[in-house]
Amino acid sequence: MTPTQGIALVDLDEDGVDRAFRADVLTGLRQSQKAVPARWFYDDAGSALFEEITRLEEYYPTRAETEILRNHGADFRRLIGPGRAVVEFGSGSSVKTPLLLSAIEPGAYVPLDISGDFLRSSSAALARKFPGLPVHPVEADFMREVELPDAIAPLKKLGFFPGSTIGNMVPRTAVDLLRSMRATLRGSRGERPMLLIGMDLVKDQAVLEAAYDDAKGVTARFNLNLAERINRELDGTIPTGDLAHRAIWNDDFARIEMHLEAMKDIVFYVSGEKFTMEKGETIHTENSHKFTRRSGNLMLLAGGWTPLQHWTDEEGRFSVTLAQASEQREAP
Ligand code: AVI
């Protein structure tokens, strides 16, 4: 894979339409189980709605992970040690990132994000909070191997991937990402990078379904915003009033699935192409996988990372795992 850095990440056509968005939507809507990749949730409206979700009573993951980061700073300091370059996959949260950085005395902070604007504003805020800490934002798609700035080449690396965003990927993609993170973080002198990763845990189905179908309807608006975005950006005519938000626990795959379900037979157009949905048919918009300590460990191992330590919040709802890049060959 070619490392990415500083390339144009959003490819717009002559009408200003994001080509990758259109391709993903049209391909997804042509399938027998209609599906649109969850990464397209996050336009400005979707990102603001996600922020609102993180503050909802029912949505425990953000609070539970913050509790872990707040309570285990001394462990992180002991196991990770000072002087590492913290490479965050995503722009960083104003609460979680400072908790980690103030616990471990890092040598540098490198946020990686595909969205340049958000990356620059969150990096500037962080640099103000930690004067003296070198901050090197990199605009890149972290799903692929990324070339890190030369300035941090001498430092050992710690990858930071909070939020259980790994759970939004199907296992094959999650393992591909873990492998490319390993390639991004590996040092030239063969030192083994570390990774601190958040994973949401399997729990009572009612708690999970409520977290993805809250009483105020914010998650429903977040889900429907995807259809509205298709209408706004791709000349869509989806009758969003005829779609209902669904959050369903899939026990075989240990994941919450979000869907948009047609409440009656509908016909609509996207970028000039005609689509139909029968009453009860859905567009699958998101998977949010939940883990156990063992299933999380297995996924890390499959991606080339050896788990070292695992923490949960007091109620055992969410986990943070510290892992280290596995030796190339492990017996047996
Ligand atoms: C970003 N991601 C980890 C969230 C999750 O919990 O899967 C996205 C989300 N979807 C609905 N609510 C929150």
Short mmCIF file of C-alpha atoms and ligand atoms in Angstrom, two decimals:
data_model
loop_
_atom_site.label_atom_id
_atom_site.label_comp_id
_atom_site.label_asym_id
_atom_site.label_seq_id
_atom_site.Cartn_x
_atom_site.Cartn_y
_atom_site.Cartn_z
CA MET A 1 0.00 0.00 0.00
CA THR A 2 1.21 3.52 -0.70
CA PRO A 3 1.59 5.69 2.37
CA THR A 4 -0.53 8.83 2.10
CA GLN A 5 0.47 12.31 3.15
CA GLY A 6 -0.57 15.71 1.97
CA ILE A 7 -2.53 14.46 -1.05
CA ALA A 8 -5.96 15.79 -2.04
CA LEU A 9 -8.24 13.59 0.02
CA VAL A 10 -11.61 14.73 -1.24
CA ASP A 11 -12.13 14.24 -4.96
CA LEU A 12 -14.89 16.57 -6.23
CA ASP A 13 -16.38 16.44 -9.74
CA GLU A 14 -17.10 19.57 -11.86
CA ASP A 15 -20.41 20.08 -9.95
CA GLY A 16 -18.67 19.93 -6.57
CA VAL A 17 -20.00 16.43 -5.79
CA ASP A 18 -17.78 14.10 -3.76
CA ARG A 19 -17.14 11.26 -6.21
CA ALA A 20 -16.44 8.67 -3.51
CA PHE A 21 -19.71 9.53 -1.72
CA ARG A 22 -21.71 9.15 -4.93
CA ALA A 23 -20.00 5.88 -5.85
CA ASP A 24 -20.56 4.40 -2.36
CA VAL A 25 -24.22 5.46 -2.28
CA LEU A 26 -25.08 4.26 -5.79
CA THR A 27 -23.26 0.95 -5.34
CA GLY A 28 -24.85 0.45 -1.93
CA LEU A 29 -28.39 1.23 -3.08
CA ARG A 30 -28.12 -1.22 -6.01
CA GLN A 31 -27.52 -4.15 -3.63
CA SER A 32 -30.35 -6.48 -2.61
CA GLN A 33 -29.74 -5.46 1.04
CA LYS A 34 -29.34 -1.74 0.52
CA ALA A 35 -26.42 -0.32 2.51
CA VAL A 36 -24.46 2.95 2.76
CA PRO A 37 -21.09 3.00 4.60
CA ALA A 38 -21.33 4.65 8.03
CA ARG A 39 -18.40 6.97 7.35
CA TRP A 40 -20.77 9.19 5.33
CA PHE A 41 -22.73 10.10 8.48
CA TYR A 42 -20.19 12.74 9.38
CA ASP A 43 -20.93 15.87 7.38
CA ASP A 44 -21.24 19.04 9.51
CA ALA A 45 -24.84 18.24 10.55
CA GLY A 46 -23.97 14.59 11.28
CA SER A 47 -20.86 15.50 13.30
CA ALA A 48 -22.90 17.95 15.40
CA LEU A 49 -25.55 15.27 16.00
CA PHE A 50 -22.87 12.76 16.99
CA GLU A 51 -21.55 15.27 19.56
CA GLU A 52 -25.10 15.49 20.92
CA ILE A 53 -25.31 11.67 21.08
CA THR A 54 -22.18 11.51 23.25
CA ARG A 55 -23.97 13.60 25.89
CA LEU A 56 -27.18 11.52 25.95
CA GLU A 57 -28.22 9.73 29.11
CA GLU A 58 -28.56 6.39 27.23
CA TYR A 59 -25.25 6.67 25.34
CA TYR A 60 -22.80 5.44 27.99
CA PRO A 61 -19.63 4.74 25.85
CA THR A 62 -18.15 8.24 25.95
CA ARG A 63 -18.65 8.65 29.70
CA ALA A 64 -17.43 5.12 30.48
CA GLU A 65 -14.25 5.48 28.41
CA THR A 66 -13.52 8.91 29.89
CA GLU A 67 -13.86 7.37 33.36
CA ILE A 68 -11.26 4.71 32.45
CA LEU A 69 -8.82 7.30 31.08
CA ARG A 70 -9.31 9.49 34.15
CA ASN A 71 -8.86 6.64 36.66
CA HIS A 72 -5.87 4.82 35.20
CA GLY A 73 -3.40 7.57 34.35
CA ALA A 74 -0.82 6.12 36.75
CA ASP A 75 -1.04 2.70 35.03
CA PHE A 76 -0.61 4.30 31.60
CA ARG A 77 2.40 6.25 32.82
CA ARG A 78 4.04 3.11 34.23
CA LEU A 79 3.34 0.82 31.26
CA ILE A 80 3.86 3.29 28.42
CA GLY A 81 6.63 5.44 29.84
CA PRO A 82 7.55 9.03 28.88
CA GLY A 83 8.74 10.44 25.57
CA ARG A 84 6.60 8.54 23.08
CA ALA A 85 4.97 10.24 20.10
CA VAL A 86 1.23 9.77 20.56
CA VAL A 87 -0.34 9.18 17.15
CA GLU A 88 -4.10 9.56 17.40
CA PHE A 89 -6.23 7.94 14.70
CA GLY A 90 -8.89 10.65 14.34
CA SER A 91 -8.78 14.31 15.31
CA GLY A 92 -8.91 13.86 19.03
CA SER A 93 -11.52 14.75 21.59
CA SER A 94 -11.19 17.78 23.79
CA VAL A 95 -11.66 15.61 26.89
CA LYS A 96 -10.11 12.17 26.24
CA THR A 97 -6.88 13.23 24.51
CA PRO A 98 -5.75 15.65 27.27
CA LEU A 99 -6.38 12.93 29.88
CA LEU A 100 -3.94 10.61 28.12
CA LEU A 101 -1.37 13.30 27.29
CA SER A 102 -1.24 14.63 30.83
CA ALA A 103 -0.82 11.11 32.20
CA ILE A 104 2.18 9.98 30.14
CA GLU A 105 4.49 12.94 29.34
CA PRO A 106 4.60 12.35 25.58
CA GLY A 107 7.42 13.55 23.29
CA ALA A 108 5.00 14.71 20.57
CA TYR A 109 1.37 14.50 19.52
CA VAL A 110 0.34 13.59 15.96
CA PRO A 111 -3.39 13.62 15.19
CA LEU A 112 -4.31 11.98 11.86
CA ASP A 113 -7.61 12.87 10.23
CA ILE A 114 -9.18 13.01 6.81
CA SER A 115 -11.00 16.25 7.64
CA GLY A 116 -8.42 19.04 7.49
CA ASP A 117 -10.56 21.80 9.03
CA PHE A 118 -11.52 19.86 12.13
CA LEU A 119 -7.94 18.58 12.43
CA ARG A 120 -6.48 22.08 12.41
CA SER A 121 -8.92 23.52 14.93
CA SER A 122 -8.62 20.63 17.38
CA SER A 123 -4.80 20.61 17.06
CA ALA A 124 -4.61 24.33 17.76
CA ALA A 125 -6.76 23.92 20.88
CA LEU A 126 -4.56 21.08 22.07
CA ALA A 127 -1.33 22.97 21.44
CA ARG A 128 -2.70 25.81 23.61
CA LYS A 129 -3.46 23.33 26.40
CA PHE A 130 0.01 21.72 26.25
CA PRO A 131 2.53 24.50 25.55
CA GLY A 132 5.90 22.97 24.77
CA LEU A 133 4.46 19.75 23.33
CA PRO A 134 5.29 19.45 19.61
CA VAL A 135 1.99 18.94 17.73
CA HIS A 136 2.15 17.70 14.12
CA PRO A 137 -1.31 17.31 12.55
CA VAL A 138 -1.38 15.08 9.45
CA GLU A 139 -4.28 15.20 6.98
CA ALA A 140 -4.59 11.61 5.86
CA ASP A 141 -6.89 8.63 5.47
CA PHE A 142 -5.72 6.45 8.34
CA MET A 143 -7.40 3.37 6.88
CA ARG A 144 -4.18 3.14 4.84
CA GLU A 145 -0.55 3.26 5.90
CA VAL A 146 0.39 6.88 6.62
CA GLU A 147 3.85 8.45 6.37
CA LEU A 148 4.50 10.20 9.69
CA PRO A 149 6.42 13.52 9.92
CA ASP A 150 10.22 13.21 9.90
CA ALA A 151 10.36 15.25 13.12
CA ILE A 152 9.02 12.31 15.15
CA ALA A 153 11.16 9.63 13.49
CA PRO A 154 13.50 9.27 16.50
CA LEU A 155 10.62 8.77 18.96
CA LYS A 156 8.92 5.53 19.92
CA LYS A 157 5.24 5.56 19.02
CA LEU A 158 1.97 5.01 20.87
CA GLY A 159 -1.14 4.73 18.69
CA PHE A 160 -4.34 5.99 20.33
CA PHE A 161 -7.70 4.89 18.94
CA PRO A 162 -10.46 5.63 21.46
CA GLY A 163 -14.24 5.64 21.08
CA SER A 164 -14.73 2.04 19.90
CA THR A 165 -14.60 3.33 16.35
CA ILE A 166 -12.97 -0.02 15.52
CA GLY A 167 -16.43 -1.48 16.25
CA ASN A 168 -17.90 0.36 13.27
CA MET A 169 -15.87 -1.87 10.95
CA VAL A 170 -16.64 -5.44 9.98
CA PRO A 171 -13.94 -7.73 11.43
CA ARG A 172 -12.07 -8.09 8.13
CA THR A 173 -11.75 -4.30 7.77
CA ALA A 174 -10.93 -3.89 11.46
CA VAL A 175 -8.04 -6.35 11.12
CA ASP A 176 -6.81 -4.60 7.95
CA LEU A 177 -6.85 -1.31 9.88
CA LEU A 178 -4.94 -2.77 12.84
CA ARG A 179 -2.31 -4.05 10.43
CA SER A 180 -1.94 -0.73 8.67
CA MET A 181 -1.72 1.06 12.05
CA ARG A 182 1.15 -1.26 12.87
CA ALA A 183 2.86 -0.36 9.59
CA THR A 184 2.27 3.37 10.19
CA LEU A 185 3.72 3.22 13.71
CA ARG A 186 6.67 0.91 13.23
CA GLY A 187 10.04 2.47 13.94
CA SER A 188 13.06 2.35 11.68
CA ARG A 189 15.12 0.70 14.44
CA GLY A 190 12.77 -2.20 14.89
CA GLU A 191 11.28 -0.99 18.18
CA ARG A 192 7.78 -2.26 18.78
CA PRO A 193 5.09 0.43 18.90
CA MET A 194 2.20 0.36 21.37
CA LEU A 195 -1.51 0.90 20.85
CA LEU A 196 -4.12 2.10 23.33
CA ILE A 197 -7.55 1.23 21.97
CA GLY A 198 -11.12 1.62 23.24
CA MET A 199 -13.69 -1.12 22.67
CA ASP A 200 -17.31 -1.21 23.76
CA LEU A 201 -18.35 -4.41 25.54
CA VAL A 202 -21.21 -6.88 25.02
CA LYS A 203 -23.96 -6.25 27.56
CA ASP A 204 -27.68 -6.44 28.16
CA GLN A 205 -29.54 -6.10 24.86
CA ALA A 206 -31.98 -3.50 26.20
CA VAL A 207 -29.12 -1.24 27.35
CA LEU A 208 -27.45 -1.54 23.94
CA GLU A 209 -30.61 -0.89 21.97
CA ALA A 210 -31.49 2.14 24.11
CA ALA A 211 -27.98 3.57 23.53
CA TYR A 212 -28.72 3.51 19.77
CA ASP A 213 -32.40 4.50 19.97
CA ASP A 214 -32.60 7.22 22.60
CA ALA A 215 -35.81 8.69 23.95
CA LYS A 216 -35.09 12.19 22.58
CA GLY A 217 -34.67 10.81 19.05
CA VAL A 218 -31.19 12.27 18.52
CA THR A 219 -29.80 8.98 17.12
CA ALA A 220 -32.83 8.76 14.82
CA ARG A 221 -32.01 12.25 13.50
CA PHE A 222 -28.34 11.21 13.09
CA ASN A 223 -29.41 8.17 11.05
CA LEU A 224 -31.96 10.09 8.94
CA ASN A 225 -29.38 12.82 8.28
CA LEU A 226 -27.62 10.34 6.02
CA ALA A 227 -30.68 10.16 3.75
CA GLU A 228 -31.01 13.95 3.95
CA ARG A 229 -27.34 14.31 3.01
CA ILE A 230 -27.93 12.09 -0.03
CA ASN A 231 -30.83 14.35 -1.02
CA ARG A 232 -28.76 17.51 -0.45
CA GLU A 233 -25.56 16.45 -2.18
CA LEU A 234 -26.59 13.87 -4.77
CA ASP A 235 -29.81 15.33 -6.14
CA GLY A 236 -31.77 12.78 -4.16
CA THR A 237 -35.54 12.57 -3.75
CA ILE A 238 -35.64 10.08 -0.88
CA PRO A 239 -38.93 10.69 1.02
CA THR A 240 -37.23 10.83 4.41
CA GLY A 241 -40.60 11.18 6.18
CA ASP A 242 -41.40 7.63 5.03
CA LEU A 243 -38.24 6.18 6.61
CA ALA A 244 -37.99 5.08 10.24
CA HIS A 245 -34.85 4.67 12.37
CA ARG A 246 -34.18 1.13 13.58
CA ALA A 247 -31.46 -0.08 16.00
CA ILE A 248 -31.34 -3.88 16.19
CA TRP A 249 -29.05 -6.19 18.17
CA ASN A 250 -27.58 -8.92 15.93
CA ASP A 251 -26.54 -11.57 18.44
CA ASP A 252 -24.70 -13.82 15.96
CA PHE A 253 -22.34 -11.02 14.97
CA ALA A 254 -22.37 -9.23 18.37
CA ARG A 255 -23.30 -5.91 16.89
CA ILE A 256 -25.94 -3.20 16.93
CA GLU A 257 -27.14 -2.57 13.40
CA MET A 258 -28.73 0.72 12.40
CA HIS A 259 -31.14 0.69 9.49
CA LEU A 260 -33.56 3.08 7.78
CA GLU A 261 -36.80 1.18 7.20
CA ALA A 262 -39.39 2.08 4.53
CA MET A 263 -42.79 2.57 6.18
CA LYS A 264 -44.52 2.09 2.81
CA ASP A 265 -43.52 1.26 -0.78
CA ILE A 266 -41.39 4.13 -2.08
CA VAL A 267 -39.68 5.22 -5.31
CA PHE A 268 -36.88 7.77 -5.41
CA TYR A 269 -33.98 9.05 -7.48
CA VAL A 270 -30.31 9.59 -6.58
CA SER A 271 -28.00 11.26 -9.14
CA GLY A 272 -30.62 10.51 -11.82
CA GLU A 273 -30.84 6.79 -11.01
CA LYS A 274 -34.17 5.27 -9.95
CA PHE A 275 -34.52 3.13 -6.80
CA THR A 276 -37.48 1.41 -5.16
CA MET A 277 -38.04 0.08 -1.65
CA GLU A 278 -40.93 -2.10 -0.57
CA LYS A 279 -42.61 -1.48 2.76
CA GLY A 280 -40.41 -3.07 5.47
CA GLU A 281 -37.25 -3.04 3.30
CA THR A 282 -34.25 -1.29 4.89
CA ILE A 283 -31.06 0.59 4.08
CA HIS A 284 -28.35 -0.73 6.42
CA THR A 285 -26.40 2.32 7.62
CA GLU A 286 -24.13 1.21 10.48
CA ASN A 287 -22.67 -1.70 12.43
CA SER A 288 -21.41 -1.11 15.95
CA HIS A 289 -19.67 -4.28 17.10
CA LYS A 290 -19.41 -5.05 20.80
CA PHE A 291 -16.58 -7.11 22.25
CA THR A 292 -15.65 -9.34 25.15
CA ARG A 293 -12.14 -9.26 26.55
CA ARG A 294 -11.37 -12.45 24.61
CA SER A 295 -12.96 -11.41 21.30
CA GLY A 296 -11.16 -8.05 21.50
CA ASN A 297 -7.87 -9.80 22.22
CA LEU A 298 -8.38 -12.17 19.31
CA MET A 299 -9.02 -9.28 16.94
CA LEU A 300 -5.88 -7.47 18.17
CA LEU A 301 -3.80 -10.63 17.72
CA ALA A 302 -5.18 -11.10 14.20
CA GLY A 303 -4.07 -7.53 13.43
CA GLY A 304 -0.51 -8.08 14.72
CA TRP A 305 -0.88 -6.68 18.26
CA THR A 306 -0.29 -8.51 21.55
CA PRO A 307 -2.60 -7.32 24.35
CA LEU A 308 -0.70 -6.28 27.50
CA GLN A 309 -3.33 -4.85 29.85
CA HIS A 310 -7.10 -4.34 29.86
CA TRP A 311 -9.14 -1.86 31.89
CA THR A 312 -12.90 -1.37 32.22
CA ASP A 313 -15.07 1.26 33.87
CA GLU A 314 -16.56 0.44 37.28
CA GLU A 315 -19.75 -0.92 35.72
CA GLY A 316 -17.85 -3.07 33.20
CA ARG A 317 -19.51 -1.46 30.18
CA PHE A 318 -16.50 -0.34 28.16
CA SER A 319 -12.84 -1.36 27.85
CA VAL A 320 -9.49 0.19 27.05
CA THR A 321 -6.67 -2.17 26.05
CA LEU A 322 -2.94 -1.50 25.82
CA ALA A 323 -1.23 -3.66 23.20
CA GLN A 324 2.23 -3.90 21.69
CA ALA A 325 3.15 -4.84 18.12
CA SER A 326 3.71 -8.60 18.15
CA GLU A 327 7.12 -10.06 17.36
CA GLN A 328 7.29 -11.03 13.71
CA ARG A 329 7.36 -14.71 14.64
CA GLU A 330 5.70 -16.07 17.71
CA ALA A 331 5.98 -19.66 18.83
CA PRO A 332 4.54 -22.09 18.12
C1 AVI B 1 -18.43 6.57 16.35
N1 AVI B 1 -19.00 5.32 16.81
C2 AVI B 1 -18.09 4.61 17.69
C3 AVI B 1 -20.38 5.44 17.34
C4 AVI B 1 -20.88 4.06 17.85
O1 AVI B 1 -21.28 4.00 19.01
O2 AVI B 1 -20.81 3.09 17.11
C5 AVI B 1 -21.32 5.97 16.29
C6 AVI B 1 -22.75 6.00 16.72
N2 AVI B 1 -23.77 5.59 16.02
C7 AVI B 1 -24.89 5.77 16.68
N3 AVI B 1 -24.61 6.28 17.84
C8 AVI B 1 -23.26 6.46 17.90
#
